Amino acid sequence: PRETTDVVIIGSGGAGLAAAVSARDAGAKVVVLEKEPVPGGNTKLAAGGMNAAETKPQAKLGIVDKKQIMIDDTMKGGRNINNPELVKVLANNSSDSIDWLTALGADMNDVGRMGGASVNRSHRPTGGAGVGAHVAQALWDAAVAREADIRLNSRVVRILEDGAGQVTGVLVQGAYTGYYVIKADAVVVATGGFAKNNDRVAKYDAKLKGFKATNHPGATGDGLDVATQAGADTVDLEYVQAHPTYSPVGGVMVTEAVRGNGAILVNREGKRFVNEITTRDKASAAILAQKGESAYLLFDDSVRKSLSKIEGYVHLKIVNEGKTVKELADKLGMPAAELEKTIGTYNGFVKSGKDEQFERADMPRELASAPYYAIEVAPAVHHTMGGVKIDTKAEVVSKEGKLIKGMYAAGEVTGGVHGANRLGGNAISDIVTFGRIAGAEAAKFAKDN
Ligand code: ADP
């Protein structure tokens, strides 16, 4: 006997779990299938924040923002090739998505700055703990409380269709069950990106061949193949993002929030070389242009105290420390006088409010409290912008340009929201908002069928 359900969700990252919660709230029976032995996907590794405009936490902190500015920043960061309709959905629902997460028990009350944003709108838990793990946990708890049927070690290998443009279910390969079919009225593809699959990354962007990746092992792109085999069209696959600050020593990504909270980037000569809070593509290219193809993220004790995430980096022993700037420079083999001058000049810019070298817009604090710290950083593959083509209701568009009935997609597996370059903080925003929409729309479709 074949199993039946209303909605099957492929993937248990943020997009999949948000879809599960919203589909359950719309009254649908839901099965979530996750190929890995642990839930949370790449979402649980997200370290920055969730971009949202005109929110309650912003209002509390006196931050004035507009949804339109978030739209403009996102389009500009994406080099204007984003699908503007999807960007509008992202920004216009972002504040509601913060409220929705908060109602599920998440703490999104700290607001900081990420690259490419002209306003502080990166929402994260108080104290700056990792946003992804926090959001993934809140969504997991909510999905479990709503009795979504979540199965780990369960890979979807095919989306089944009726031959007339409508999905009918999925073929599952369970690590402990063998193959089986679940019939479903609607399927939500929420399988994430393929940054961990370097062969595939290099196919689209040869410059990234052999690069390390910041992603979890499941970010291979097999979910994208499952969707395209079932007829889905794709967009923007050639755009792959490197995150500028990966620690080659620790094998971890260092969150952009360290720069957002005040760190600068210096090269081996002890000099700044870029606006640290520019977009990720530009910051990565600038680091690769330095001697040794890496740089140092430099900050003081006030930055450390502003972001609890930094304590984790200290535990990983990737943070060099000096009681004085000179001691730190000596440890790094950097000319101390040059580094002192760089910091002095930068602190002057903080005071005057104008970065006369690189036009960094936001300089939240002077680097003047000892001890001083430095983390060596280099770019690593981080996010795949392209993917399944969707419309504003997260419905999947086929290669023939028609909607595939009953097929929805959300999160990193989709393309169009971020254009050629994703802004830090827009991934969590994307997965929560489009995950919610996909779940609700899939439930509605299932009900009507
Ligand atoms: P997003 O941020 O878009 O939610 P994530 O990477 O957080 O993306 O989550 C995607 C999840 O989907 C991962 O946990 C990944 O292991 C899972 N996944 C990918 N492909 C499949 C598949 N074919 N079947 C089941 N799960 C999959």
PDB file of N, CA, C and O in Angstrom, residues 278-301:
ATOM      1  N   THR A 278      31.793  46.310   1.999  1.00  0.00           N
ATOM      2  CA  THR A 278      31.261  46.245   0.637  1.00  0.00           C
ATOM      3  C   THR A 278      30.630  44.867   0.429  1.00  0.00           C
ATOM      4  O   THR A 278      30.616  44.038   1.334  1.00  0.00           O
ATOM      5  N   THR A 279      30.109  44.615  -0.760  1.00  0.00           N
ATOM      6  CA  THR A 279      29.471  43.320  -1.029  1.00  0.00           C
ATOM      7  C   THR A 279      30.520  42.206  -1.047  1.00  0.00           C
ATOM      8  O   THR A 279      31.706  42.448  -1.218  1.00  0.00           O
ATOM      9  N   ARG A 280      30.045  40.956  -0.899  1.00  0.00           N
ATOM     10  CA  ARG A 280      30.955  39.821  -0.754  1.00  0.00           C
ATOM     11  C   ARG A 280      31.819  39.585  -1.988  1.00  0.00           C
ATOM     12  O   ARG A 280      32.977  39.177  -1.860  1.00  0.00           O
ATOM     13  N   ASP A 281      31.256  39.814  -3.163  1.00  0.00           N
ATOM     14  CA  ASP A 281      32.041  39.581  -4.382  1.00  0.00           C
ATOM     15  C   ASP A 281      33.243  40.522  -4.414  1.00  0.00           C
ATOM     16  O   ASP A 281      34.368  40.118  -4.703  1.00  0.00           O
ATOM     17  N   LYS A 282      33.005  41.790  -4.067  1.00  0.00           N
ATOM     18  CA  LYS A 282      34.095  42.774  -4.127  1.00  0.00           C
ATOM     19  C   LYS A 282      35.124  42.530  -3.020  1.00  0.00           C
ATOM     20  O   LYS A 282      36.324  42.620  -3.255  1.00  0.00           O
ATOM     21  N   ALA A 283      34.648  42.212  -1.814  1.00  0.00           N
ATOM     22  CA  ALA A 283      35.585  41.963  -0.708  1.00  0.00           C
ATOM     23  C   ALA A 283      36.445  40.735  -1.005  1.00  0.00           C
ATOM     24  O   ALA A 283      37.660  40.744  -0.767  1.00  0.00           O
ATOM     25  N   SER A 284      35.843  39.687  -1.567  1.00  0.00           N
ATOM     26  CA  SER A 284      36.598  38.465  -1.893  1.00  0.00           C
ATOM     27  C   SER A 284      37.672  38.755  -2.925  1.00  0.00           C
ATOM     28  O   SER A 284      38.830  38.338  -2.777  1.00  0.00           O
ATOM     29  N   ALA A 285      37.302  39.475  -3.977  1.00  0.00           N
ATOM     30  CA  ALA A 285      38.266  39.784  -5.037  1.00  0.00           C
ATOM     31  C   ALA A 285      39.421  40.605  -4.467  1.00  0.00           C
ATOM     32  O   ALA A 285      40.590  40.378  -4.806  1.00  0.00           O
ATOM     33  N   ALA A 286      39.111  41.535  -3.576  1.00  0.00           N
ATOM     34  CA  ALA A 286      40.159  42.381  -3.000  1.00  0.00           C
ATOM     35  C   ALA A 286      41.125  41.555  -2.157  1.00  0.00           C
ATOM     36  O   ALA A 286      42.343  41.768  -2.200  1.00  0.00           O
ATOM     37  N   ILE A 287      40.616  40.600  -1.394  1.00  0.00           N
ATOM     38  CA  ILE A 287      41.509  39.760  -0.566  1.00  0.00           C
ATOM     39  C   ILE A 287      42.422  38.917  -1.459  1.00  0.00           C
ATOM     40  O   ILE A 287      43.628  38.809  -1.217  1.00  0.00           O
ATOM     41  N   LEU A 288      41.858  38.355  -2.517  1.00  0.00           N
ATOM     42  CA  LEU A 288      42.658  37.506  -3.404  1.00  0.00           C
ATOM     43  C   LEU A 288      43.755  38.296  -4.115  1.00  0.00           C
ATOM     44  O   LEU A 288      44.747  37.726  -4.558  1.00  0.00           O
ATOM     45  N   ALA A 289      43.561  39.607  -4.203  1.00  0.00           N
ATOM     46  CA  ALA A 289      44.566  40.440  -4.873  1.00  0.00           C
ATOM     47  C   ALA A 289      45.736  40.786  -3.946  1.00  0.00           C
ATOM     48  O   ALA A 289      46.722  41.371  -4.388  1.00  0.00           O
ATOM     49  N   GLN A 290      45.651  40.435  -2.666  1.00  0.00           N
ATOM     50  CA  GLN A 290      46.738  40.745  -1.723  1.00  0.00           C
ATOM     51  C   GLN A 290      47.807  39.657  -1.759  1.00  0.00           C
ATOM     52  O   GLN A 290      47.537  38.527  -2.178  1.00  0.00           O
ATOM     53  N   LYS A 291      48.969  40.001  -1.267  1.00  0.00           N
ATOM     54  CA  LYS A 291      50.071  39.038  -1.182  1.00  0.00           C
ATOM     55  C   LYS A 291      49.633  37.859  -0.302  1.00  0.00           C
ATOM     56  O   LYS A 291      49.065  38.068   0.769  1.00  0.00           O
ATOM     57  N   GLY A 292      49.869  36.639  -0.761  1.00  0.00           N
ATOM     58  CA  GLY A 292      49.473  35.464   0.002  1.00  0.00           C
ATOM     59  C   GLY A 292      48.006  35.091  -0.193  1.00  0.00           C
ATOM     60  O   GLY A 292      47.532  34.108   0.382  1.00  0.00           O
ATOM     61  N   GLU A 293      47.275  35.878  -0.971  1.00  0.00           N
ATOM     62  CA  GLU A 293      45.847  35.636  -1.253  1.00  0.00           C
ATOM     63  C   GLU A 293      45.023  35.433   0.012  1.00  0.00           C
ATOM     64  O   GLU A 293      44.049  34.683   0.035  1.00  0.00           O
ATOM     65  N   SER A 294      45.462  36.096   1.088  1.00  0.00           N
ATOM     66  CA  SER A 294      44.638  36.111   2.294  1.00  0.00           C
ATOM     67  C   SER A 294      44.883  37.446   2.982  1.00  0.00           C
ATOM     68  O   SER A 294      45.688  38.254   2.510  1.00  0.00           O
ATOM     69  N   ALA A 295      44.161  37.685   4.070  1.00  0.00           N
ATOM     70  CA  ALA A 295      44.275  38.957   4.783  1.00  0.00           C
ATOM     71  C   ALA A 295      43.985  38.712   6.251  1.00  0.00           C
ATOM     72  O   ALA A 295      43.719  37.572   6.654  1.00  0.00           O
ATOM     73  N   TYR A 296      44.063  39.767   7.047  1.00  0.00           N
ATOM     74  CA  TYR A 296      43.748  39.634   8.473  1.00  0.00           C
ATOM     75  C   TYR A 296      42.549  40.490   8.837  1.00  0.00           C
ATOM     76  O   TYR A 296      42.474  41.665   8.470  1.00  0.00           O
ATOM     77  N   LEU A 297      41.645  39.852   9.539  1.00  0.00           N
ATOM     78  CA  LEU A 297      40.503  40.551  10.098  1.00  0.00           C
ATOM     79  C   LEU A 297      40.994  41.068  11.447  1.00  0.00           C
ATOM     80  O   LEU A 297      41.397  40.284  12.308  1.00  0.00           O
ATOM     81  N   LEU A 298      40.999  42.383  11.598  1.00  0.00           N
ATOM     82  CA  LEU A 298      41.619  42.970  12.775  1.00  0.00           C
ATOM     83  C   LEU A 298      40.590  43.712  13.625  1.00  0.00           C
ATOM     84  O   LEU A 298      39.790  44.487  13.088  1.00  0.00           O
ATOM     85  N   PHE A 299      40.594  43.454  14.921  1.00  0.00           N
ATOM     86  CA  PHE A 299      39.629  44.126  15.806  1.00  0.00           C
ATOM     87  C   PHE A 299      40.185  44.242  17.212  1.00  0.00           C
ATOM     88  O   PHE A 299      41.248  43.707  17.519  1.00  0.00           O
ATOM     89  N   ASP A 300      39.436  44.966  18.036  1.00  0.00           N
ATOM     90  CA  ASP A 300      39.902  45.175  19.414  1.00  0.00           C
ATOM     91  C   ASP A 300      38.934  44.520  20.392  1.00  0.00           C
ATOM     92  O   ASP A 300      37.995  43.827  19.987  1.00  0.00           O
ATOM     93  N   ASP A 301      39.167  44.762  21.673  1.00  0.00           N
ATOM     94  CA  ASP A 301      38.348  44.081  22.683  1.00  0.00           C
ATOM     95  C   ASP A 301      36.896  44.566  22.680  1.00  0.00           C
ATOM     96  O   ASP A 301      35.999  43.814  23.054  1.00  0.00           O
TER      97      ASP A 301
END
